mmCIF file of C-alpha atoms and ligand atoms in Angstrom:
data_model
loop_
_atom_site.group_PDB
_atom_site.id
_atom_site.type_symbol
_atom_site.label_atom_id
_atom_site.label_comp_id
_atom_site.label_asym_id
_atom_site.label_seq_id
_atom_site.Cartn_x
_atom_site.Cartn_y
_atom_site.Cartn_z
ATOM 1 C CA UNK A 5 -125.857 -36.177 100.366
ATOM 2 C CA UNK A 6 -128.498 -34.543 102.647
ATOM 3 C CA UNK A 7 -128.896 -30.979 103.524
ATOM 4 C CA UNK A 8 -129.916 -28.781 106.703
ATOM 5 C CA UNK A 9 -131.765 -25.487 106.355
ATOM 6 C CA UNK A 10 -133.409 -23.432 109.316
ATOM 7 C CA UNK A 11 -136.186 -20.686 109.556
ATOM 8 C CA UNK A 12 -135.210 -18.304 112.453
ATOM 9 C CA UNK A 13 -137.993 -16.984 114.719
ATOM 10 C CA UNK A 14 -136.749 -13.755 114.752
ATOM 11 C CA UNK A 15 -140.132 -12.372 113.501
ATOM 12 C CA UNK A 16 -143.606 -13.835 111.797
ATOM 13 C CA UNK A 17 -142.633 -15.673 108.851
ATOM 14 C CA UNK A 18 -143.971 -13.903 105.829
ATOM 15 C CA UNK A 19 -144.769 -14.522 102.336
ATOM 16 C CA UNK A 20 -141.329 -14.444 100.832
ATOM 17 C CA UNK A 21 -139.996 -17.116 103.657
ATOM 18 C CA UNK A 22 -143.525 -19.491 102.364
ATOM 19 C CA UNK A 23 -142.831 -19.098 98.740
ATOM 20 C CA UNK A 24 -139.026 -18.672 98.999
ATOM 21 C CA UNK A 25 -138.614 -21.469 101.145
ATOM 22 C CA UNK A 26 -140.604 -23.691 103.571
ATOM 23 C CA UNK A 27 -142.998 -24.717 100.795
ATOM 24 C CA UNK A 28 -139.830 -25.704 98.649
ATOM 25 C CA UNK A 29 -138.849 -28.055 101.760
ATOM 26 C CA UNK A 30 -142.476 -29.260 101.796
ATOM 27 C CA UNK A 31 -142.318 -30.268 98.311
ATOM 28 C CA UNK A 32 -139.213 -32.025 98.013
ATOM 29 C CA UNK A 33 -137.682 -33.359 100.899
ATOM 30 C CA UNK A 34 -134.580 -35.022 100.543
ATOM 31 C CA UNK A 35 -134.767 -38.710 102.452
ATOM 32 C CA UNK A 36 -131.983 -37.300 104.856
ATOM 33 C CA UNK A 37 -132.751 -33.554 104.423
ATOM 34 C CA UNK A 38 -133.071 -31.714 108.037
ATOM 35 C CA UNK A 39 -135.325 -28.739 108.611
ATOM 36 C CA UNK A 40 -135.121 -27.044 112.113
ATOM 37 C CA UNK A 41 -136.309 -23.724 113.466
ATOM 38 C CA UNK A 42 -133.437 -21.750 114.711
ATOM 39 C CA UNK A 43 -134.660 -20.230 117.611
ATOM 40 C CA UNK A 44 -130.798 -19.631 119.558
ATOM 41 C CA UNK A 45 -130.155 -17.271 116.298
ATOM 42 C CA UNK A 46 -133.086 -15.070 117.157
ATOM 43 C CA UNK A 47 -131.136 -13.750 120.300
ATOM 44 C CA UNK A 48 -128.242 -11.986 118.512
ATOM 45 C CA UNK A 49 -130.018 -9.362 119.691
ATOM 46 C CA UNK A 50 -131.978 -8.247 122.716
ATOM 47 C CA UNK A 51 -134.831 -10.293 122.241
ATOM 48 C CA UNK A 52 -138.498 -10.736 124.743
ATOM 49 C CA UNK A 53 -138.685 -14.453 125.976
ATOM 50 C CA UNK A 54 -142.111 -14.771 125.677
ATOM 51 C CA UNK A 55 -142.170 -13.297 121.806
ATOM 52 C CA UNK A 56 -139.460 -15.883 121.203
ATOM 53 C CA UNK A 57 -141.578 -19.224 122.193
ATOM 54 C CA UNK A 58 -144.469 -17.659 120.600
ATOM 55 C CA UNK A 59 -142.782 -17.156 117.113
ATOM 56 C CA UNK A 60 -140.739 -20.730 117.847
ATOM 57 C CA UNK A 61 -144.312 -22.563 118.231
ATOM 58 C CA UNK A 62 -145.519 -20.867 115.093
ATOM 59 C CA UNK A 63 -142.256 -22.121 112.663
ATOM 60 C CA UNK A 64 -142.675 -25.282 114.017
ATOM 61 C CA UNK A 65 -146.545 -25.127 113.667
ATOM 62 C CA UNK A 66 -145.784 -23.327 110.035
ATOM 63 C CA UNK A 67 -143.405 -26.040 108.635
ATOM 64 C CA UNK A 68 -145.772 -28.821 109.466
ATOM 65 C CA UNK A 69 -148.929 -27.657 107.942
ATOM 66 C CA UNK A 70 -146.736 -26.794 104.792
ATOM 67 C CA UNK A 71 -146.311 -29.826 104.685
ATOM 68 C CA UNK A 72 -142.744 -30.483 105.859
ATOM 69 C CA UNK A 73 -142.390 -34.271 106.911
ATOM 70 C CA UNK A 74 -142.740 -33.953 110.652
ATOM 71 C CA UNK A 75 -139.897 -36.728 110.658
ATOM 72 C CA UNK A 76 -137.394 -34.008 109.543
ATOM 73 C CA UNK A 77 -137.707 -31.019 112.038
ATOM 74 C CA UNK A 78 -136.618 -30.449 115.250
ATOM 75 C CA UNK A 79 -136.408 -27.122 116.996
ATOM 76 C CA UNK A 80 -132.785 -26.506 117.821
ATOM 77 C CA UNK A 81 -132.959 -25.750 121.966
ATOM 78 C CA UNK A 82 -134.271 -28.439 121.901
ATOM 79 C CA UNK A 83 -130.772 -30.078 120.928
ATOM 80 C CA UNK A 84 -129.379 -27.196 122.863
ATOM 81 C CA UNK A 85 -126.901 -28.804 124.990
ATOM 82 C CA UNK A 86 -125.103 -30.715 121.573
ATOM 83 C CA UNK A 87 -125.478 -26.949 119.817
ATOM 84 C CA UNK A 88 -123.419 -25.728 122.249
ATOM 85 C CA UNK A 89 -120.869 -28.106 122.918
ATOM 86 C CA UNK A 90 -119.760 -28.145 119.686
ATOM 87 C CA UNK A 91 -120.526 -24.571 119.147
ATOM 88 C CA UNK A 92 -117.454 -24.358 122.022
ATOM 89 C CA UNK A 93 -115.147 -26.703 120.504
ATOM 90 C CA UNK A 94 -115.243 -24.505 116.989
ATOM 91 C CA UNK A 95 -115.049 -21.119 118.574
ATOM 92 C CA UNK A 96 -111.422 -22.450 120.431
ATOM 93 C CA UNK A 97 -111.077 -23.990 116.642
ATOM 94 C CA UNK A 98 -112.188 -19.917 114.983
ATOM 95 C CA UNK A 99 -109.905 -17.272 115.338
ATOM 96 C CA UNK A 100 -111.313 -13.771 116.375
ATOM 97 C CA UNK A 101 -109.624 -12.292 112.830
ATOM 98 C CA UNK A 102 -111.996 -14.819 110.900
ATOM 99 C CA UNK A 103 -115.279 -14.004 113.201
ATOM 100 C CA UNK A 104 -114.734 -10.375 112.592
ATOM 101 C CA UNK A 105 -113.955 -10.403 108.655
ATOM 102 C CA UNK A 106 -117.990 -11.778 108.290
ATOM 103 C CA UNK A 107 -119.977 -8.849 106.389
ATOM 104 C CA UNK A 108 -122.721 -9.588 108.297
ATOM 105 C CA UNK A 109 -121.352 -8.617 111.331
ATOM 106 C CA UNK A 110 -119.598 -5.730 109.960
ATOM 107 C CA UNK A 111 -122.684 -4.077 108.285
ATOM 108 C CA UNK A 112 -125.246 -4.733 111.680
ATOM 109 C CA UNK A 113 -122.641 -4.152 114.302
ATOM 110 C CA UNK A 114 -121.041 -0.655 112.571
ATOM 111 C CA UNK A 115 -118.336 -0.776 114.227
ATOM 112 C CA UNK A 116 -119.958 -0.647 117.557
ATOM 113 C CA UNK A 117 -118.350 -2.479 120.609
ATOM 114 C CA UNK A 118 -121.630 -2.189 122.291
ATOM 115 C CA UNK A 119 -123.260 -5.273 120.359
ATOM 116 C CA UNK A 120 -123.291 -8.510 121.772
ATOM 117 C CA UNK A 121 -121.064 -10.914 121.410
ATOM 118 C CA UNK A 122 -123.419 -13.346 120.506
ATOM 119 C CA UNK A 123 -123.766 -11.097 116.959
ATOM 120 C CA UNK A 124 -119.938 -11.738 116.469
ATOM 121 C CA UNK A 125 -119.873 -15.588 117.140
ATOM 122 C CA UNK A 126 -123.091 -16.565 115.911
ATOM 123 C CA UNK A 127 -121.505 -17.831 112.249
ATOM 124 C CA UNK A 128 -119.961 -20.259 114.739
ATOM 125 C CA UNK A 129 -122.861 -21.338 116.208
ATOM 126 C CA UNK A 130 -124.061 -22.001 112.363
ATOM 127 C CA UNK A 131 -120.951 -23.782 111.647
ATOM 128 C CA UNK A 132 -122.076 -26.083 114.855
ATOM 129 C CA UNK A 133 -125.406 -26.325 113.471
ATOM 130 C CA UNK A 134 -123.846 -27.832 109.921
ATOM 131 C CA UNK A 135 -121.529 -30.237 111.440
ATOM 132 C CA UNK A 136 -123.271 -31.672 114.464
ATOM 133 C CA UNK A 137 -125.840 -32.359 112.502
ATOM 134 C CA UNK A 138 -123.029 -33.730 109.187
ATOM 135 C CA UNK A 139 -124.887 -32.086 106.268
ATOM 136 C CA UNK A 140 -123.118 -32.023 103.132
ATOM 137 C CA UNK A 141 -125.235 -29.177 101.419
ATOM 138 C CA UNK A 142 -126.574 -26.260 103.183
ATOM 139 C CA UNK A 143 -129.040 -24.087 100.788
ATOM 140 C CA UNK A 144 -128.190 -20.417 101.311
ATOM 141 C CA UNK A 145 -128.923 -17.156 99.861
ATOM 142 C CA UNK A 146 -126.184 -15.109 98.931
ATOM 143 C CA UNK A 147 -125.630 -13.176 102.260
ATOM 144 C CA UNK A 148 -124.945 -16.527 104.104
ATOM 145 C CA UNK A 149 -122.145 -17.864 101.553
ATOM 146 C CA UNK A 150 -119.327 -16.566 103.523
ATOM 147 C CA UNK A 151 -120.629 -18.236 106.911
ATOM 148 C CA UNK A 152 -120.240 -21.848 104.754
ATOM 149 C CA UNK A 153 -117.512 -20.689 103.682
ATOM 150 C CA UNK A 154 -116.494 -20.563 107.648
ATOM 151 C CA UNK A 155 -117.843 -23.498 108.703
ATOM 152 C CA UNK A 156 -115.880 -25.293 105.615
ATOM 153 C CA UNK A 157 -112.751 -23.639 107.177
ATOM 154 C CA UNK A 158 -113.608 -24.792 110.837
ATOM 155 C CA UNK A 159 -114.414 -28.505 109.433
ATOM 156 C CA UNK A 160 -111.208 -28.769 107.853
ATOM 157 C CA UNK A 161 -108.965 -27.010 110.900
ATOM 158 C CA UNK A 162 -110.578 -29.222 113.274
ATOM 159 C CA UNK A 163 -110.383 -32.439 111.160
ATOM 160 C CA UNK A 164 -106.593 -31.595 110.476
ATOM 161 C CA UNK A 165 -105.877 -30.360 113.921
ATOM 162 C CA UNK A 166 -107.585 -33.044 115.954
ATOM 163 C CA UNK A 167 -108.708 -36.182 113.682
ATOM 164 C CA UNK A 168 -111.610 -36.755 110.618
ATOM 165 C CA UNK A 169 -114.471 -36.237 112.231
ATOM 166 C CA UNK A 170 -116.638 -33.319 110.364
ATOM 167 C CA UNK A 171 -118.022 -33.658 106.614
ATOM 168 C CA UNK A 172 -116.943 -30.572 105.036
ATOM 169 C CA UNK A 173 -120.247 -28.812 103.868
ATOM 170 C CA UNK A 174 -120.898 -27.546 100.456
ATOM 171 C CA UNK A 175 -122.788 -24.542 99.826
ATOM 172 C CA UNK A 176 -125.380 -24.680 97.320
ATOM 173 C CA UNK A 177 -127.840 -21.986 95.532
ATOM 174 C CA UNK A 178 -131.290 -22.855 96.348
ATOM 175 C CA UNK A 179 -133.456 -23.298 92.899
ATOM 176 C CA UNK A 180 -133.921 -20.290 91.400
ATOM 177 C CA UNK A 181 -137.443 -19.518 93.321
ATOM 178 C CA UNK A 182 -139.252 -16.621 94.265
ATOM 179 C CA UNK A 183 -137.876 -13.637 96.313
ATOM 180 C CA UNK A 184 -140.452 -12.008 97.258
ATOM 181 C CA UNK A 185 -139.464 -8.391 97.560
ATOM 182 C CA UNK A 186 -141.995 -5.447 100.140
ATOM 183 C CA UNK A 187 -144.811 -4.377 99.248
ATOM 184 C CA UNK A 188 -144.169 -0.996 100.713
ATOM 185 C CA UNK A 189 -140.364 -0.619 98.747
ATOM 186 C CA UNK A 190 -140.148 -2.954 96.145
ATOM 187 C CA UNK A 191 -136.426 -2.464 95.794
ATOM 188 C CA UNK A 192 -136.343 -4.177 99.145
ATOM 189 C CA UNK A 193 -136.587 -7.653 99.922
ATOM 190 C CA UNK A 194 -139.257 -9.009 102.396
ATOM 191 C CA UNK A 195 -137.829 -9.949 105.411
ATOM 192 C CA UNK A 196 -138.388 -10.475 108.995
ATOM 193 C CA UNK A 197 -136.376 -8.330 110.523
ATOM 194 C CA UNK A 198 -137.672 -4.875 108.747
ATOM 195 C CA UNK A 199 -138.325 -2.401 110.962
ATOM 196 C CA UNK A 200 -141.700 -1.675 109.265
ATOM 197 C CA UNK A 201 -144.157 -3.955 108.578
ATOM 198 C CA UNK A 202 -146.675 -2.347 106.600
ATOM 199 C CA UNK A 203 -144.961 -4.363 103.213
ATOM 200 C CA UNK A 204 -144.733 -7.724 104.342
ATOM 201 C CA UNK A 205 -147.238 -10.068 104.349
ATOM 202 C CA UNK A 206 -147.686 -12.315 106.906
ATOM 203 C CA UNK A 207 -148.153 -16.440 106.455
ATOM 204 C CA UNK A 208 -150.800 -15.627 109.514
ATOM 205 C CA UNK A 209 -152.673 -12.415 107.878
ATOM 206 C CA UNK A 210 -156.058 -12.731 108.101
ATOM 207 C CA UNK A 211 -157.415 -12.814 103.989
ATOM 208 C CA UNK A 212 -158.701 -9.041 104.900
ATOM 209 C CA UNK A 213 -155.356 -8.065 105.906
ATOM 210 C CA UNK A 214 -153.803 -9.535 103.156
ATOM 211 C CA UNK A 215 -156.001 -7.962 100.820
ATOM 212 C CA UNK A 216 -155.988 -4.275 102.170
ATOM 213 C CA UNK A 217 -151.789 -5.071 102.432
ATOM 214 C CA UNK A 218 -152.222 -5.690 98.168
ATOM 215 C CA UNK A 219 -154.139 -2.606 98.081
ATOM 216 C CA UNK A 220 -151.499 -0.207 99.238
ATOM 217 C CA UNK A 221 -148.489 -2.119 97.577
ATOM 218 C CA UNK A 222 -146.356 0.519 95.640
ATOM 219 C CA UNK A 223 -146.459 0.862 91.953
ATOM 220 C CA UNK A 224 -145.779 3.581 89.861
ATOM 221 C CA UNK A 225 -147.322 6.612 87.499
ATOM 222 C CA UNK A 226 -147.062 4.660 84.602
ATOM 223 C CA UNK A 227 -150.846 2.700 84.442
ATOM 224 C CA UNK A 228 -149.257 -0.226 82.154
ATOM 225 C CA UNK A 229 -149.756 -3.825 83.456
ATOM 226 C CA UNK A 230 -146.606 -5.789 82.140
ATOM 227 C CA UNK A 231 -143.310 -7.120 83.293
ATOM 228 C CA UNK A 232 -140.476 -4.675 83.691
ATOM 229 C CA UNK A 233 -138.666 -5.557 86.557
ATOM 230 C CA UNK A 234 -136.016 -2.639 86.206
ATOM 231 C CA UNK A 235 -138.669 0.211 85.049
ATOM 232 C CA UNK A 236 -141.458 -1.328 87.187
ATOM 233 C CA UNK A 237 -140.094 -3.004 90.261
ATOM 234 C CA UNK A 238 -143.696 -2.859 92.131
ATOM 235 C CA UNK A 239 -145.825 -4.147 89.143
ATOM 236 C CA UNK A 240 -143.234 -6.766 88.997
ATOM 237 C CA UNK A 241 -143.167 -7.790 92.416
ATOM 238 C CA UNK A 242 -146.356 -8.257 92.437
ATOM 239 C CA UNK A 243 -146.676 -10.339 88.843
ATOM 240 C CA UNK A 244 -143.722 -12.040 90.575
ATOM 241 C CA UNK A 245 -145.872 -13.261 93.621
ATOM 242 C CA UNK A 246 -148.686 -14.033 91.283
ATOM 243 C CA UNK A 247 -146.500 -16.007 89.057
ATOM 244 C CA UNK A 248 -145.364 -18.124 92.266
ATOM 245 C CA UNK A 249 -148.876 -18.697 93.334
ATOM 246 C CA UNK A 250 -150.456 -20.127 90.607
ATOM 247 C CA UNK A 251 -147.446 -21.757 89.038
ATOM 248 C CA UNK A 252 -146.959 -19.753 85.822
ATOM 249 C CA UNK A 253 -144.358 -16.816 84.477
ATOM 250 C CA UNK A 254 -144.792 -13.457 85.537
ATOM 251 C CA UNK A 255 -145.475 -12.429 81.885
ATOM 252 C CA UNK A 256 -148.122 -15.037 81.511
ATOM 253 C CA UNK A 257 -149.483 -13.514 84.738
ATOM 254 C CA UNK A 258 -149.686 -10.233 83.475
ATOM 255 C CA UNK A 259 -152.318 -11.171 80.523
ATOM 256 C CA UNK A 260 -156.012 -10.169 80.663
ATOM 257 C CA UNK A 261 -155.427 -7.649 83.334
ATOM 258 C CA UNK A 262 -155.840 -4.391 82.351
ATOM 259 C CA UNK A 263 -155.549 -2.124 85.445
ATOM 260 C CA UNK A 264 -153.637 -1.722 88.995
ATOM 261 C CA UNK A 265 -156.392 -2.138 90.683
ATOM 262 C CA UNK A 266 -157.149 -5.678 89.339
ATOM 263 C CA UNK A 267 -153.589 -6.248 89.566
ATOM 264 C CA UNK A 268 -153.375 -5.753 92.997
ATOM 265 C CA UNK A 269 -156.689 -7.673 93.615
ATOM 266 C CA UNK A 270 -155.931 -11.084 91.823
ATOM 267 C CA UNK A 271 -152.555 -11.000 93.504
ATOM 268 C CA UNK A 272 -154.349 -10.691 96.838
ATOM 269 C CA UNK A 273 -157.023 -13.514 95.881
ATOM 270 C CA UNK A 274 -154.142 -15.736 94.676
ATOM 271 C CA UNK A 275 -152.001 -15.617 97.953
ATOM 272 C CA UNK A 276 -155.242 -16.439 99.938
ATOM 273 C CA UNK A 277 -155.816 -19.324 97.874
ATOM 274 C CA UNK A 278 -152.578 -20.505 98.724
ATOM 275 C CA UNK A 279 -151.991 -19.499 102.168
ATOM 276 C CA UNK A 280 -155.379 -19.070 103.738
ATOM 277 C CA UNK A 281 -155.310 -23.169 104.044
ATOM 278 C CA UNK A 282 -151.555 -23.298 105.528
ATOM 279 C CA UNK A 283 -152.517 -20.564 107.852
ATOM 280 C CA UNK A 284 -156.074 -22.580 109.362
ATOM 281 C CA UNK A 285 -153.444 -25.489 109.363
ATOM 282 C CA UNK A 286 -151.225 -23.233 111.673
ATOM 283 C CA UNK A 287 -154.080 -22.173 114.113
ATOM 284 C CA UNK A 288 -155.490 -26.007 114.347
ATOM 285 C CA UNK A 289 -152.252 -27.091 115.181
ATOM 286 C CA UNK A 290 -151.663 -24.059 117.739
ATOM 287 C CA UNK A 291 -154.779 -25.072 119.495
ATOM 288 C CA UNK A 292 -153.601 -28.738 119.400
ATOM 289 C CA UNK A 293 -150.673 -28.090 121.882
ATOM 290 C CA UNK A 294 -149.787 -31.683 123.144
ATOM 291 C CA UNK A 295 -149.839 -32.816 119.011
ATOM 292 C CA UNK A 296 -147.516 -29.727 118.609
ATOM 293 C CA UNK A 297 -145.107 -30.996 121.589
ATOM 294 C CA UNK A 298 -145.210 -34.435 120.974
ATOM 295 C CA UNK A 299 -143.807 -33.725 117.191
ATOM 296 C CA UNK A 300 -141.256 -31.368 118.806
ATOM 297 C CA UNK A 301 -140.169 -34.183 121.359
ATOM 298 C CA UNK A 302 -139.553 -36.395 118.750
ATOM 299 C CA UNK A 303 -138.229 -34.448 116.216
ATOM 300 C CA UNK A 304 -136.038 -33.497 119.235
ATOM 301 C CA UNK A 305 -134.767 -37.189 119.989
ATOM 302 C CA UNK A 306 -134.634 -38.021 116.307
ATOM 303 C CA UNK A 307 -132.110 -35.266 115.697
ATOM 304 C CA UNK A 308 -130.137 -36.152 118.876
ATOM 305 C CA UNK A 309 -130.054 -40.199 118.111
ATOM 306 C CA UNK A 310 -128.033 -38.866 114.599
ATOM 307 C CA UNK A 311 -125.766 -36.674 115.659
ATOM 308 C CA UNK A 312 -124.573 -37.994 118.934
ATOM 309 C CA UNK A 313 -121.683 -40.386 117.745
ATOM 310 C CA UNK A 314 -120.075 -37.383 115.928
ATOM 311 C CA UNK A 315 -120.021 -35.068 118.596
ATOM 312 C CA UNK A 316 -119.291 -37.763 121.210
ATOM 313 C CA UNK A 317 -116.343 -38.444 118.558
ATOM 314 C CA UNK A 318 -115.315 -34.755 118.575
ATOM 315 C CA UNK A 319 -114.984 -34.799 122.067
ATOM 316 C CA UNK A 320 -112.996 -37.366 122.380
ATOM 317 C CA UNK A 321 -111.014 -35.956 119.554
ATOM 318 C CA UNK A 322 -110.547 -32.533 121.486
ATOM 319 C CA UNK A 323 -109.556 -34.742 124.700
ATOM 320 C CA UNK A 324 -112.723 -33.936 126.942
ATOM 321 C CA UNK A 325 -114.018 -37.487 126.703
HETATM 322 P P1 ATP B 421 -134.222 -11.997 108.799
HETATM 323 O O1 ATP B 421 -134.590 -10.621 108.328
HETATM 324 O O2 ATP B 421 -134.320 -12.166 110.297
HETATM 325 O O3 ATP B 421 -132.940 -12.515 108.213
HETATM 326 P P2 ATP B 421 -135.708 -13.411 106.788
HETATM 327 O O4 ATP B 421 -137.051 -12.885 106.454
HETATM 328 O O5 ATP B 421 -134.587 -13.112 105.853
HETATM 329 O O6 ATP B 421 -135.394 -12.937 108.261
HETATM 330 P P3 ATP B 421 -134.730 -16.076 107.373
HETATM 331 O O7 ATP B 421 -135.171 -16.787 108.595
HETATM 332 O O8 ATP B 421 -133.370 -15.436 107.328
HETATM 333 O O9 ATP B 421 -135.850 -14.976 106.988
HETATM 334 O O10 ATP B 421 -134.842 -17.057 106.130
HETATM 335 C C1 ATP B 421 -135.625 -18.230 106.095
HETATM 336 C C2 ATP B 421 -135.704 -18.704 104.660
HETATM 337 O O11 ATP B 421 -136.554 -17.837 103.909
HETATM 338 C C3 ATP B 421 -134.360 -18.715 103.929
HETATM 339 O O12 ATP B 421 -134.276 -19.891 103.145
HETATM 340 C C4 ATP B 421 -134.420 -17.472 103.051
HETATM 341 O O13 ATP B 421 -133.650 -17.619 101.875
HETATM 342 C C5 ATP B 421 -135.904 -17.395 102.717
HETATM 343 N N1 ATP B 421 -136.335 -16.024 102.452
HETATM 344 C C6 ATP B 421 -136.253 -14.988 103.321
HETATM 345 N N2 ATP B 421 -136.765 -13.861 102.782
HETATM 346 C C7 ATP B 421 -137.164 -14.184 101.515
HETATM 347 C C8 ATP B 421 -137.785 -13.447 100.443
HETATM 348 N N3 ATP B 421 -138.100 -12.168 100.581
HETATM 349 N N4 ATP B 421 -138.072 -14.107 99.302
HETATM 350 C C9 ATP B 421 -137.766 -15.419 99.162
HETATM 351 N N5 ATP B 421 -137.190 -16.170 100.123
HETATM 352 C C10 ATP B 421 -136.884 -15.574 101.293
HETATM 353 MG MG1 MG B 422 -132.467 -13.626 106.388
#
């Protein structure tokens, strides 16, 4: 059993991707487990180069002072050549009825034939990412079931169709954790991709900006401190991030504190505590450029040692080899 999960550089990673998820990898690493950044699925869209290998150098920088065993990443362009190649042999293996059935693309390409067509085949690309690398579990939220679902299709077709090659990969639901929802609309989650930041709070805020972010988070007119996620989605956001901080229930979190104001501040001093450290980590490690490249190189040659038999297999299998 080992799984594969990814952090895309599509923006600064932010609170909700720290609590959520890269400091669950940090803390339990599975002997096999894979992390990578997923930098090829930041491009769905038209994307600036030079943002891209900024925000690629800061995953890789963030999973490593979080603590992720530098053993287990890679960054996948780095593997791009394998990516793709198999990425080619399941998109001949997909049919375009199945690529064009995924809600995802549906809801960001609204009917639109102007999107790329990267947007449309890029569940393939994750189905390549699953079985090159042969992980039987891949954690995923909710919105990424169906493109497990897809590669579990793909797996099977090509397996059938051309000879057992591919582990067909389970989905699983990540430990109940955190989800972190914005600061600015609590009903929303905090994500990446958000066209306005003012809600999200970055891994690499400065403590000031963190705490003048918790000072303008959205609550409500009614001046009670408890935890009422329905009634009070903002108060309970940020008990919520408290909670996750200092490793106690949101309930728990709300005793002793009397006021929004306090609220807001001891959320703000208990994210610093957590990610102030993780983000001097990050800046050390941004300075130290050769350490940071001599991890990716590995990590790089690592990931490419495992998977090469399989995909040398599959194309064999698919009679290019
Ligand atoms: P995008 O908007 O581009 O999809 P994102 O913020 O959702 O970006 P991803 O790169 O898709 O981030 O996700 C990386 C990891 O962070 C995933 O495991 C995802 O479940 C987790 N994650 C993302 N947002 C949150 C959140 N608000 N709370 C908890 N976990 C989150
Ligand atoms: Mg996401």
């Amino acid at each position: 059993m080992f799984s594969l999960s990814g952090i895309t550089p599509s923006g600064e990673a932010h609170l909700g991707n720290y609590l959520g998820a890269v400091r669950r990898w940090a803390a339990e690493p599975g002997p096999e487990d894979l992390y990578f950044v997923s930098n090829l699925h930041a491009m769905t869209t038209r994307h600036d180069p030079g943002r891209l290998r900024v925000l690629t150098d800061h995953q890789l920088a963030l999973l490593i002072a979080a603590g992720v065993p530098r053993e287990r990443l890679f960054v996948q362009s780095d593997l791009i050549h394998e990516h793709m190649a198999l990425t080619w042999l399941l998109e001949c293996t997909c049919t375009f009825g199945e690529a064009r059935r995924m809600v995802q693309f549906k809801e960001k390409s609204q009917g639109s034939s102007s999107v790329r067509l990267g947007l449309l085949t890029y569940p393939v690309l994750m189905a390549a990412d699953i079985l090159l690398h042969g992980a039987s579990e891949v954690p995923v939220g909710h919105d990424q079931n169906q493109h497990v679902e897809l590669a579990r299709t793909l797996a099977r077709r090509f397996n059938t169709d051309y000879g057992d090659v591919f582990t067909v990969p389970q989905a699983v639901l990540p430990v109940a954790g955190a989800r972190v929802r914005d600061l600015a609309v609590p009903t929303r989650k905090m994500s990446k991709s958000s066209s306005d930041g003012s809600g999200i709070v970055y891994v690499l805020d400065s403590p000031e900006a963190v705490r003048r972010k918790f000072r303008r988070a959205v609550t409500d007119g009614e001046n009670t401190v408890r935890y009422a996620p329905d009634e009070q989605p903002g108060v309970a956001n940020l008990l919520e991030i408290m909670a996750a901080c200092t490793d106690t229930l949101p309930d728990d979190a709300a005793k002793g504190i009397d006021s929004y104001r306090d609220l807001k501040e001891a959320t703000a001093e208990a994210v610093i505590s957590l990610i102030a450290p993780v983000r001097e980590r990050v800046l050390q490690l941004l300075e130290e450029r050769s350490e940071l490249q001599k991890i990716r190189a590995e990590g790089a040659e690592r990931a490419r040692r495992r998977s090469r038999d399989r995909l040398d297999r599959a194309l064999s299998l698919a009679g290019l080899k």
